[in-house]
Amino acid sequence: MPEARGQSLHRISAKDLKKSYKGRQVVRGVSMELLGGEVVGLLGPNGAGKTTIFDMVVGLCQPDQGKIFLNNDEITALPMYKRARRGIGYLPQEASIFRRLSVEDNVLAVLETLDLPASGRKSRLDELLEELD
């Protein structure tokens, strides 16, 4: 695997992802591999399953079939917050998933991605909220 600035690049891969909603298959056997630092686009018409693929990779929903890997570790069953701690995140075009959260909870959601103990996240949260006042 290529290296950049002395650090190995991360790789996210998916093998044979499938997902159905109410009996309608929206993702049909998708496999892909993405290397850290790459810029990629996922193109297709409305209803093609693009958002569902992203949702499965970040852990917002589970595939009915298939596996997701970060480097060589299978993460298919990992909850979203544990994937975030490993560096997997997704900024949707529309921020509606965070609208119901308070400012504090929105900031905490981002702080969950840092390798900090709970006390460190709380301290950093307090610092950031102070800046917003």
mmCIF file of N, CA and C in Angstrom:
data_model
loop_
_atom_site.group_PDB
_atom_site.id
_atom_site.type_symbol
_atom_site.label_atom_id
_atom_site.label_comp_id
_atom_site.label_asym_id
_atom_site.label_seq_id
_atom_site.Cartn_x
_atom_site.Cartn_y
_atom_site.Cartn_z
ATOM 1 N N MET A 1 0.852 -1.178 0.000
ATOM 2 C CA MET A 1 0.000 0.000 0.000
ATOM 3 C C MET A 1 0.894 1.236 0.000
ATOM 4 N N PRO A 2 0.549 2.298 -0.747
ATOM 5 C CA PRO A 2 1.379 3.492 -0.801
ATOM 6 C C PRO A 2 1.434 4.205 0.531
ATOM 7 N N GLU A 3 2.515 4.978 0.690
ATOM 8 C CA GLU A 3 2.663 5.758 1.917
ATOM 9 C C GLU A 3 2.810 7.222 1.550
ATOM 10 N N ALA A 4 2.342 8.099 2.449
ATOM 11 C CA ALA A 4 2.449 9.537 2.242
ATOM 12 C C ALA A 4 3.032 10.158 3.497
ATOM 13 N N ARG A 5 4.120 10.892 3.330
ATOM 14 C CA ARG A 5 4.754 11.576 4.460
ATOM 15 C C ARG A 5 5.041 10.631 5.621
ATOM 16 N N GLY A 6 5.491 9.427 5.318
ATOM 17 C CA GLY A 6 5.883 8.493 6.364
ATOM 18 C C GLY A 6 4.747 7.771 7.058
ATOM 19 N N GLN A 7 3.523 8.033 6.656
ATOM 20 C CA GLN A 7 2.386 7.365 7.284
ATOM 21 C C GLN A 7 1.658 6.534 6.235
ATOM 22 N N SER A 8 1.273 5.334 6.628
ATOM 23 C CA SER A 8 0.539 4.506 5.677
ATOM 24 C C SER A 8 -0.865 5.067 5.487
ATOM 25 N N LEU A 9 -1.361 4.954 4.285
ATOM 26 C CA LEU A 9 -2.702 5.428 3.984
ATOM 27 C C LEU A 9 -3.720 4.398 4.442
ATOM 28 N N HIS A 10 -4.860 4.869 4.863
ATOM 29 C CA HIS A 10 -5.942 3.970 5.257
ATOM 30 C C HIS A 10 -6.701 3.509 4.022
ATOM 31 N N ARG A 11 -7.339 2.366 4.163
ATOM 32 C CA ARG A 11 -8.119 1.814 3.064
ATOM 33 C C ARG A 11 -9.477 1.385 3.604
ATOM 34 N N ILE A 12 -10.524 1.844 2.972
ATOM 35 C CA ILE A 12 -11.873 1.374 3.271
ATOM 36 C C ILE A 12 -12.297 0.521 2.087
ATOM 37 N N SER A 13 -12.787 -0.661 2.386
ATOM 38 C CA SER A 13 -13.271 -1.503 1.299
ATOM 39 C C SER A 13 -14.600 -2.130 1.690
ATOM 40 N N ALA A 14 -15.364 -2.422 0.688
ATOM 41 C CA ALA A 14 -16.666 -3.075 0.876
ATOM 42 C C ALA A 14 -16.748 -4.215 -0.124
ATOM 43 N N LYS A 15 -17.308 -5.317 0.327
ATOM 44 C CA LYS A 15 -17.435 -6.503 -0.523
ATOM 45 C C LYS A 15 -18.887 -6.958 -0.574
ATOM 46 N N ASP A 16 -19.474 -6.920 -1.748
ATOM 47 C CA ASP A 16 -20.802 -7.479 -2.021
ATOM 48 C C ASP A 16 -21.898 -6.932 -1.099
ATOM 49 N N LEU A 17 -21.932 -5.598 -0.915
ATOM 50 C CA LEU A 17 -22.962 -4.993 -0.064
ATOM 51 C C LEU A 17 -24.333 -5.081 -0.720
ATOM 52 N N LYS A 18 -25.302 -5.496 0.088
ATOM 53 C CA LYS A 18 -26.694 -5.548 -0.364
ATOM 54 C C LYS A 18 -27.573 -4.969 0.733
ATOM 55 N N LYS A 19 -28.610 -4.236 0.313
ATOM 56 C CA LYS A 19 -29.545 -3.641 1.267
ATOM 57 C C LYS A 19 -30.910 -3.526 0.615
ATOM 58 N N SER A 20 -31.931 -3.912 1.381
ATOM 59 C CA SER A 20 -33.319 -3.794 0.918
ATOM 60 C C SER A 20 -34.126 -3.024 1.940
ATOM 61 N N TYR A 21 -35.110 -2.295 1.454
ATOM 62 C CA TYR A 21 -36.079 -1.604 2.302
ATOM 63 C C TYR A 21 -37.469 -2.006 1.834
ATOM 64 N N LYS A 22 -38.265 -2.525 2.740
ATOM 65 C CA LYS A 22 -39.643 -2.926 2.437
ATOM 66 C C LYS A 22 -39.716 -3.814 1.195
ATOM 67 N N GLY A 23 -38.801 -4.773 1.124
ATOM 68 C CA GLY A 23 -38.805 -5.722 0.021
ATOM 69 C C GLY A 23 -38.188 -5.222 -1.276
ATOM 70 N N ARG A 24 -37.762 -3.959 -1.320
ATOM 71 C CA ARG A 24 -37.155 -3.395 -2.535
ATOM 72 C C ARG A 24 -35.647 -3.328 -2.348
ATOM 73 N N GLN A 25 -34.903 -4.026 -3.199
ATOM 74 C CA GLN A 25 -33.446 -4.019 -3.089
ATOM 75 C C GLN A 25 -32.912 -2.700 -3.641
ATOM 76 N N VAL A 26 -32.239 -1.921 -2.773
ATOM 77 C CA VAL A 26 -31.728 -0.613 -3.180
ATOM 78 C C VAL A 26 -30.225 -0.631 -3.429
ATOM 79 N N VAL A 27 -29.525 -1.604 -2.868
ATOM 80 C CA VAL A 27 -28.095 -1.793 -3.143
ATOM 81 C C VAL A 27 -27.913 -3.259 -3.511
ATOM 82 N N ARG A 28 -27.318 -3.492 -4.670
ATOM 83 C CA ARG A 28 -27.229 -4.856 -5.217
ATOM 84 C C ARG A 28 -25.775 -5.282 -5.430
ATOM 85 N N GLY A 29 -25.136 -5.813 -4.413
ATOM 86 C CA GLY A 29 -23.808 -6.401 -4.578
ATOM 87 C C GLY A 29 -22.694 -5.423 -4.882
ATOM 88 N N VAL A 30 -22.661 -4.286 -4.193
ATOM 89 C CA VAL A 30 -21.631 -3.273 -4.427
ATOM 90 C C VAL A 30 -20.330 -3.670 -3.734
ATOM 91 N N SER A 31 -19.231 -3.600 -4.479
ATOM 92 C CA SER A 31 -17.887 -3.779 -3.935
ATOM 93 C C SER A 31 -17.065 -2.570 -4.346
ATOM 94 N N MET A 32 -16.201 -2.100 -3.433
ATOM 95 C CA MET A 32 -15.376 -0.934 -3.741
ATOM 96 C C MET A 32 -14.171 -0.911 -2.819
ATOM 97 N N GLU A 33 -13.170 -0.123 -3.215
ATOM 98 C CA GLU A 33 -11.997 0.087 -2.378
ATOM 99 C C GLU A 33 -11.586 1.544 -2.517
ATOM 100 N N LEU A 34 -11.418 2.222 -1.379
ATOM 101 C CA LEU A 34 -11.038 3.628 -1.355
ATOM 102 C C LEU A 34 -9.785 3.775 -0.512
ATOM 103 N N LEU A 35 -8.780 4.468 -1.053
ATOM 104 C CA LEU A 35 -7.548 4.714 -0.316
ATOM 105 C C LEU A 35 -7.570 6.111 0.278
ATOM 106 N N GLY A 36 -6.971 6.254 1.462
ATOM 107 C CA GLY A 36 -6.879 7.560 2.103
ATOM 108 C C GLY A 36 -6.245 8.569 1.162
ATOM 109 N N GLY A 37 -6.785 9.762 1.136
ATOM 110 C CA GLY A 37 -6.267 10.811 0.280
ATOM 111 C C GLY A 37 -6.901 10.864 -1.098
ATOM 112 N N GLU A 38 -7.626 9.831 -1.478
ATOM 113 C CA GLU A 38 -8.301 9.835 -2.773
ATOM 114 C C GLU A 38 -9.543 10.711 -2.710
ATOM 115 N N VAL A 39 -9.855 11.323 -3.827
ATOM 116 C CA VAL A 39 -11.117 12.035 -3.981
ATOM 117 C C VAL A 39 -11.915 11.242 -5.007
ATOM 118 N N VAL A 40 -13.076 10.762 -4.589
ATOM 119 C CA VAL A 40 -13.892 9.940 -5.478
ATOM 120 C C VAL A 40 -15.320 10.460 -5.488
ATOM 121 N N GLY A 41 -16.032 10.117 -6.511
ATOM 122 C CA GLY A 41 -17.446 10.456 -6.599
ATOM 123 C C GLY A 41 -18.253 9.194 -6.823
ATOM 124 N N LEU A 42 -19.429 9.179 -6.264
ATOM 125 C CA LEU A 42 -20.349 8.063 -6.468
ATOM 126 C C LEU A 42 -21.543 8.644 -7.217
ATOM 127 N N LEU A 43 -21.676 8.268 -8.460
ATOM 128 C CA LEU A 43 -22.680 8.873 -9.333
ATOM 129 C C LEU A 43 -23.791 7.890 -9.653
ATOM 130 N N GLY A 44 -24.983 8.425 -9.798
ATOM 131 C CA GLY A 44 -26.121 7.608 -10.185
ATOM 132 C C GLY A 44 -27.397 8.403 -10.035
ATOM 133 N N PRO A 45 -28.472 7.916 -10.640
ATOM 134 C CA PRO A 45 -29.749 8.631 -10.551
ATOM 135 C C PRO A 45 -30.333 8.543 -9.143
ATOM 136 N N ASN A 46 -31.341 9.373 -8.888
ATOM 137 C CA ASN A 46 -32.050 9.303 -7.606
ATOM 138 C C ASN A 46 -32.549 7.885 -7.387
ATOM 139 N N GLY A 47 -32.399 7.407 -6.161
ATOM 140 C CA GLY A 47 -32.876 6.076 -5.825
ATOM 141 C C GLY A 47 -31.925 4.949 -6.185
ATOM 142 N N ALA A 48 -30.721 5.285 -6.652
ATOM 143 C CA ALA A 48 -29.766 4.252 -7.070
ATOM 144 C C ALA A 48 -29.044 3.600 -5.892
ATOM 145 N N GLY A 49 -29.160 4.178 -4.689
ATOM 146 C CA GLY A 49 -28.525 3.579 -3.519
ATOM 147 C C GLY A 49 -27.252 4.267 -3.052
ATOM 148 N N LYS A 50 -26.927 5.421 -3.631
ATOM 149 C CA LYS A 50 -25.687 6.118 -3.267
ATOM 150 C C LYS A 50 -25.643 6.456 -1.783
ATOM 151 N N THR A 51 -26.675 7.090 -1.272
ATOM 152 C CA THR A 51 -26.718 7.472 0.142
ATOM 153 C C THR A 51 -26.717 6.245 1.034
ATOM 154 N N THR A 52 -27.412 5.210 0.637
ATOM 155 C CA THR A 52 -27.455 3.981 1.434
ATOM 156 C C THR A 52 -26.069 3.357 1.539
ATOM 157 N N ILE A 53 -25.287 3.409 0.471
ATOM 158 C CA ILE A 53 -23.915 2.884 0.523
ATOM 159 C C ILE A 53 -23.104 3.666 1.549
ATOM 160 N N PHE A 54 -23.170 4.992 1.499
ATOM 161 C CA PHE A 54 -22.456 5.806 2.491
ATOM 162 C C PHE A 54 -22.950 5.491 3.898
ATOM 163 N N ASP A 55 -24.256 5.379 4.061
ATOM 164 C CA ASP A 55 -24.825 5.080 5.379
ATOM 165 C C ASP A 55 -24.307 3.753 5.927
ATOM 166 N N MET A 56 -24.151 2.764 5.068
ATOM 167 C CA MET A 56 -23.628 1.470 5.521
ATOM 168 C C MET A 56 -22.157 1.579 5.909
ATOM 169 N N VAL A 57 -21.375 2.319 5.140
ATOM 170 C CA VAL A 57 -19.942 2.452 5.433
ATOM 171 C C VAL A 57 -19.715 3.167 6.762
ATOM 172 N N VAL A 58 -20.483 4.223 7.043
ATOM 173 C CA VAL A 58 -20.272 4.960 8.294
ATOM 174 C C VAL A 58 -21.010 4.352 9.475
ATOM 175 N N GLY A 59 -21.907 3.405 9.228
ATOM 176 C CA GLY A 59 -22.588 2.721 10.322
ATOM 177 C C GLY A 59 -23.965 3.242 10.661
ATOM 178 N N LEU A 60 -24.540 4.083 9.815
ATOM 179 C CA LEU A 60 -25.903 4.559 10.059
ATOM 180 C C LEU A 60 -26.930 3.457 9.828
ATOM 181 N N CYS A 61 -26.589 2.497 8.985
ATOM 182 C CA CYS A 61 -27.440 1.319 8.790
ATOM 183 C C CYS A 61 -26.543 0.127 8.490
ATOM 184 N N GLN A 62 -27.068 -1.046 8.712
ATOM 185 C CA GLN A 62 -26.316 -2.282 8.490
ATOM 186 C C GLN A 62 -26.689 -2.889 7.138
ATOM 187 N N PRO A 63 -25.710 -3.437 6.432
ATOM 188 C CA PRO A 63 -26.055 -4.139 5.192
ATOM 189 C C PRO A 63 -26.808 -5.428 5.501
ATOM 190 N N ASP A 64 -27.677 -5.830 4.594
ATOM 191 C CA ASP A 64 -28.333 -7.133 4.719
ATOM 192 C C ASP A 64 -27.334 -8.244 4.427
ATOM 193 N N GLN A 65 -26.382 -7.925 3.578
ATOM 194 C CA GLN A 65 -25.348 -8.887 3.199
ATOM 195 C C GLN A 65 -24.105 -8.109 2.832
ATOM 196 N N GLY A 66 -22.945 -8.742 2.955
ATOM 197 C CA GLY A 66 -21.685 -8.121 2.584
ATOM 198 C C GLY A 66 -20.888 -7.699 3.802
ATOM 199 N N LYS A 67 -19.665 -7.233 3.541
ATOM 200 C CA LYS A 67 -18.755 -6.859 4.621
ATOM 201 C C LYS A 67 -18.073 -5.540 4.305
ATOM 202 N N ILE A 68 -17.726 -4.822 5.385
ATOM 203 C CA ILE A 68 -17.025 -3.548 5.276
ATOM 204 C C ILE A 68 -15.739 -3.662 6.083
ATOM 205 N N PHE A 69 -14.637 -3.165 5.499
ATOM 206 C CA PHE A 69 -13.331 -3.265 6.143
ATOM 207 C C PHE A 69 -12.671 -1.896 6.232
ATOM 208 N N LEU A 70 -11.958 -1.665 7.321
ATOM 209 C CA LEU A 70 -11.038 -0.537 7.444
ATOM 210 C C LEU A 70 -9.666 -1.167 7.528
ATOM 211 N N ASN A 71 -8.844 -0.919 6.529
ATOM 212 C CA ASN A 71 -7.587 -1.640 6.359
ATOM 213 C C ASN A 71 -7.936 -3.123 6.296
ATOM 214 N N ASN A 72 -7.430 -3.949 7.168
ATOM 215 C CA ASN A 72 -7.765 -5.375 7.112
ATOM 216 C C ASN A 72 -8.751 -5.787 8.190
ATOM 217 N N ASP A 73 -9.266 -4.822 8.959
ATOM 218 C CA ASP A 73 -10.191 -5.125 10.055
ATOM 219 C C ASP A 73 -11.634 -5.029 9.572
ATOM 220 N N GLU A 74 -12.397 -6.088 9.793
ATOM 221 C CA GLU A 74 -13.813 -6.030 9.443
ATOM 222 C C GLU A 74 -14.538 -5.145 10.450
ATOM 223 N N ILE A 75 -15.296 -4.179 9.956
ATOM 224 C CA ILE A 75 -16.005 -3.229 10.826
ATOM 225 C C ILE A 75 -17.508 -3.258 10.590
ATOM 226 N N THR A 76 -17.993 -4.244 9.857
ATOM 227 C CA THR A 76 -19.406 -4.298 9.476
ATOM 228 C C THR A 76 -20.332 -4.148 10.672
ATOM 229 N N ALA A 77 -20.013 -4.772 11.791
ATOM 230 C CA ALA A 77 -20.892 -4.747 12.963
ATOM 231 C C ALA A 77 -20.558 -3.625 13.945
ATOM 232 N N LEU A 78 -19.501 -2.849 13.682
ATOM 233 C CA LEU A 78 -19.139 -1.772 14.608
ATOM 234 C C LEU A 78 -20.175 -0.657 14.570
ATOM 235 N N PRO A 79 -20.561 -0.125 15.734
ATOM 236 C CA PRO A 79 -21.478 1.017 15.734
ATOM 237 C C PRO A 79 -20.793 2.266 15.185
ATOM 238 N N MET A 80 -21.604 3.229 14.812
ATOM 239 C CA MET A 80 -21.111 4.447 14.171
ATOM 240 C C MET A 80 -20.067 5.167 15.022
ATOM 241 N N TYR A 81 -20.284 5.273 16.330
ATOM 242 C CA TYR A 81 -19.348 6.039 17.154
ATOM 243 C C TYR A 81 -17.968 5.379 17.190
ATOM 244 N N LYS A 82 -17.914 4.056 17.123
ATOM 245 C CA LYS A 82 -16.614 3.377 17.105
ATOM 246 C C LYS A 82 -15.930 3.556 15.749
ATOM 247 N N ARG A 83 -16.706 3.613 14.691
ATOM 248 C CA ARG A 83 -16.127 3.892 13.376
ATOM 249 C C ARG A 83 -15.584 5.318 13.352
ATOM 250 N N ALA A 84 -16.325 6.243 13.959
ATOM 251 C CA ALA A 84 -15.875 7.635 14.014
ATOM 252 C C ALA A 84 -14.551 7.741 14.757
ATOM 253 N N ARG A 85 -14.403 7.001 15.823
ATOM 254 C CA ARG A 85 -13.148 7.019 16.580
ATOM 255 C C ARG A 85 -11.987 6.474 15.768
ATOM 256 N N ARG A 86 -12.282 5.670 14.769
ATOM 257 C CA ARG A 86 -11.240 5.139 13.885
ATOM 258 C C ARG A 86 -11.009 6.048 12.681
ATOM 259 N N GLY A 87 -11.768 7.146 12.604
ATOM 260 C CA GLY A 87 -11.544 8.128 11.553
ATOM 261 C C GLY A 87 -12.518 8.097 10.399
ATOM 262 N N ILE A 88 -13.582 7.305 10.512
ATOM 263 C CA ILE A 88 -14.565 7.249 9.428
ATOM 264 C C ILE A 88 -15.695 8.216 9.736
ATOM 265 N N GLY A 89 -15.893 9.170 8.860
ATOM 266 C CA GLY A 89 -16.959 10.144 9.041
ATOM 267 C C GLY A 89 -17.615 10.453 7.711
ATOM 268 N N TYR A 90 -18.727 11.112 7.795
ATOM 269 C CA TYR A 90 -19.512 11.414 6.602
ATOM 270 C C TYR A 90 -20.237 12.716 6.873
ATOM 271 N N LEU A 91 -20.025 13.695 6.023
ATOM 272 C CA LEU A 91 -20.732 14.960 6.133
ATOM 273 C C LEU A 91 -21.785 14.987 5.039
ATOM 274 N N PRO A 92 -23.048 14.749 5.411
ATOM 275 C CA PRO A 92 -24.088 14.724 4.381
ATOM 276 C C PRO A 92 -24.315 16.113 3.801
ATOM 277 N N GLN A 93 -24.856 16.134 2.608
ATOM 278 C CA GLN A 93 -25.155 17.400 1.950
ATOM 279 C C GLN A 93 -26.132 18.211 2.785
ATOM 280 N N GLU A 94 -27.068 17.532 3.401
ATOM 281 C CA GLU A 94 -28.057 18.186 4.255
ATOM 282 C C GLU A 94 -27.798 17.757 5.694
ATOM 283 N N ALA A 95 -27.664 18.720 6.588
ATOM 284 C CA ALA A 95 -27.293 18.423 7.978
ATOM 285 C C ALA A 95 -28.487 18.034 8.842
ATOM 286 N N SER A 96 -29.522 17.485 8.257
ATOM 287 C CA SER A 96 -30.754 17.212 8.996
ATOM 288 C C SER A 96 -30.581 16.210 10.127
ATOM 289 N N ILE A 97 -29.582 15.318 10.051
ATOM 290 C CA ILE A 97 -29.432 14.336 11.119
ATOM 291 C C ILE A 97 -28.985 14.983 12.421
ATOM 292 N N PHE A 98 -28.457 16.224 12.354
ATOM 293 C CA PHE A 98 -27.985 16.901 13.555
ATOM 294 C C PHE A 98 -28.912 18.021 14.017
ATOM 295 N N ARG A 99 -29.970 18.289 13.298
ATOM 296 C CA ARG A 99 -30.843 19.416 13.644
ATOM 297 C C ARG A 99 -31.493 19.268 15.007
ATOM 298 N N ARG A 100 -31.789 18.060 15.407
ATOM 299 C CA ARG A 100 -32.463 17.853 16.692
ATOM 300 C C ARG A 100 -31.496 17.853 17.864
ATOM 301 N N LEU A 101 -30.213 17.847 17.581
ATOM 302 C CA LEU A 101 -29.218 17.864 18.654
ATOM 303 C C LEU A 101 -28.949 19.294 19.093
ATOM 304 N N SER A 102 -28.651 19.441 20.368
ATOM 305 C CA SER A 102 -28.242 20.749 20.879
ATOM 306 C C SER A 102 -26.857 21.086 20.324
ATOM 307 N N VAL A 103 -26.443 22.343 20.490
ATOM 308 C CA VAL A 103 -25.098 22.746 20.078
ATOM 309 C C VAL A 103 -24.069 21.875 20.793
ATOM 310 N N GLU A 104 -24.270 21.673 22.092
ATOM 311 C CA GLU A 104 -23.345 20.856 22.879
ATOM 312 C C GLU A 104 -23.241 19.439 22.310
ATOM 313 N N ASP A 105 -24.369 18.833 21.981
ATOM 314 C CA ASP A 105 -24.351 17.468 21.447
ATOM 315 C C ASP A 105 -23.726 17.402 20.053
ATOM 316 N N ASN A 106 -23.916 18.452 19.246
ATOM 317 C CA ASN A 106 -23.267 18.498 17.937
ATOM 318 C C ASN A 106 -21.752 18.540 18.087
ATOM 319 N N VAL A 107 -21.263 19.374 18.998
ATOM 320 C CA VAL A 107 -19.817 19.469 19.230
ATOM 321 C C VAL A 107 -19.291 18.148 19.781
ATOM 322 N N LEU A 108 -20.036 17.547 20.710
ATOM 323 C CA LEU A 108 -19.617 16.256 21.273
ATOM 324 C C LEU A 108 -19.535 15.176 20.201
ATOM 325 N N ALA A 109 -20.433 15.215 19.240
ATOM 326 C CA ALA A 109 -20.409 14.222 18.160
ATOM 327 C C ALA A 109 -19.089 14.289 17.398
ATOM 328 N N VAL A 110 -18.600 15.500 17.173
ATOM 329 C CA VAL A 110 -17.317 15.666 16.487
ATOM 330 C C VAL A 110 -16.170 15.252 17.401
ATOM 331 N N LEU A 111 -16.246 15.620 18.679
ATOM 332 C CA LEU A 111 -15.179 15.273 19.623
ATOM 333 C C LEU A 111 -15.044 13.769 19.816
ATOM 334 N N GLU A 112 -16.108 13.022 19.552
ATOM 335 C CA GLU A 112 -16.048 11.554 19.649
ATOM 336 C C GLU A 112 -15.046 10.971 18.663
ATOM 337 N N THR A 113 -14.725 11.717 17.613
ATOM 338 C CA THR A 113 -13.786 11.201 16.614
ATOM 339 C C THR A 113 -12.340 11.318 17.074
ATOM 340 N N LEU A 114 -12.094 12.074 18.155
ATOM 341 C CA LEU A 114 -10.734 12.260 18.655
ATOM 342 C C LEU A 114 -10.372 11.175 19.651
ATOM 343 N N ASP A 115 -9.110 10.851 19.694
ATOM 344 C CA ASP A 115 -8.623 9.836 20.630
ATOM 345 C C ASP A 115 -8.361 10.497 21.982
ATOM 346 N N LEU A 116 -9.452 10.847 22.671
ATOM 347 C CA LEU A 116 -9.377 11.493 23.984
ATOM 348 C C LEU A 116 -10.216 10.713 24.979
ATOM 349 N N PRO A 117 -9.798 10.699 26.247
ATOM 350 C CA PRO A 117 -10.674 10.114 27.266
ATOM 351 C C PRO A 117 -11.897 11.010 27.449
ATOM 352 N N ALA A 118 -12.921 10.483 28.091
ATOM 353 C CA ALA A 118 -14.160 11.255 28.299
ATOM 354 C C ALA A 118 -13.870 12.584 28.981
ATOM 355 N N SER A 119 -12.966 12.585 29.954
ATOM 356 C CA SER A 119 -12.640 13.833 30.662
ATOM 357 C C SER A 119 -11.991 14.839 29.720
ATOM 358 N N GLY A 120 -11.170 14.361 28.786
ATOM 359 C CA GLY A 120 -10.537 15.244 27.808
ATOM 360 C C GLY A 120 -11.542 15.830 26.836
ATOM 361 N N ARG A 121 -12.518 15.004 26.410
ATOM 362 C CA ARG A 121 -13.571 15.516 25.522
ATOM 363 C C ARG A 121 -14.396 16.576 26.235
ATOM 364 N N LYS A 122 -14.696 16.341 27.526
ATOM 365 C CA LYS A 122 -15.481 17.305 28.307
ATOM 366 C C LYS A 122 -14.727 18.624 28.436
ATOM 367 N N SER A 123 -13.429 18.560 28.722
ATOM 368 C CA SER A 123 -12.622 19.783 28.840
ATOM 369 C C SER A 123 -12.601 20.552 27.525
ATOM 370 N N ARG A 124 -12.386 19.819 26.426
ATOM 371 C CA ARG A 124 -12.346 20.468 25.114
ATOM 372 C C ARG A 124 -13.709 21.044 24.754
ATOM 373 N N LEU A 125 -14.781 20.339 25.103
ATOM 374 C CA LEU A 125 -16.136 20.838 24.880
ATOM 375 C C LEU A 125 -16.331 22.163 25.597
ATOM 376 N N ASP A 126 -15.938 22.219 26.863
ATOM 377 C CA ASP A 126 -16.081 23.455 27.638
ATOM 378 C C ASP A 126 -15.316 24.603 26.991
ATOM 379 N N GLU A 127 -14.099 24.326 26.508
ATOM 380 C CA GLU A 127 -13.294 25.363 25.846
ATOM 381 C C GLU A 127 -13.997 25.883 24.594
ATOM 382 N N LEU A 128 -14.498 24.960 23.785
ATOM 383 C CA LEU A 128 -15.142 25.358 22.532
ATOM 384 C C LEU A 128 -16.447 26.107 22.769
ATOM 385 N N LEU A 129 -17.232 25.663 23.739
ATOM 386 C CA LEU A 129 -18.485 26.360 24.044
ATOM 387 C C LEU A 129 -18.216 27.756 24.581
ATOM 388 N N GLU A 130 -17.134 27.908 25.319
ATOM 389 C CA GLU A 130 -16.744 29.233 25.829
ATOM 390 C C GLU A 130 -16.457 30.180 24.660
ATOM 391 N N GLU A 131 -15.826 29.666 23.615
ATOM 392 C CA GLU A 131 -15.534 30.484 22.433
ATOM 393 C C GLU A 131 -16.810 30.927 21.723
ATOM 394 N N LEU A 132 -17.870 30.129 21.822
ATOM 395 C CA LEU A 132 -19.124 30.458 21.148
ATOM 396 C C LEU A 132 -19.954 31.487 21.900
ATOM 397 N N ASP A 133 -19.685 31.651 23.179
ATOM 398 C CA ASP A 133 -20.461 32.624 23.980
ATOM 399 C C ASP A 133 -20.171 34.049 23.605
#
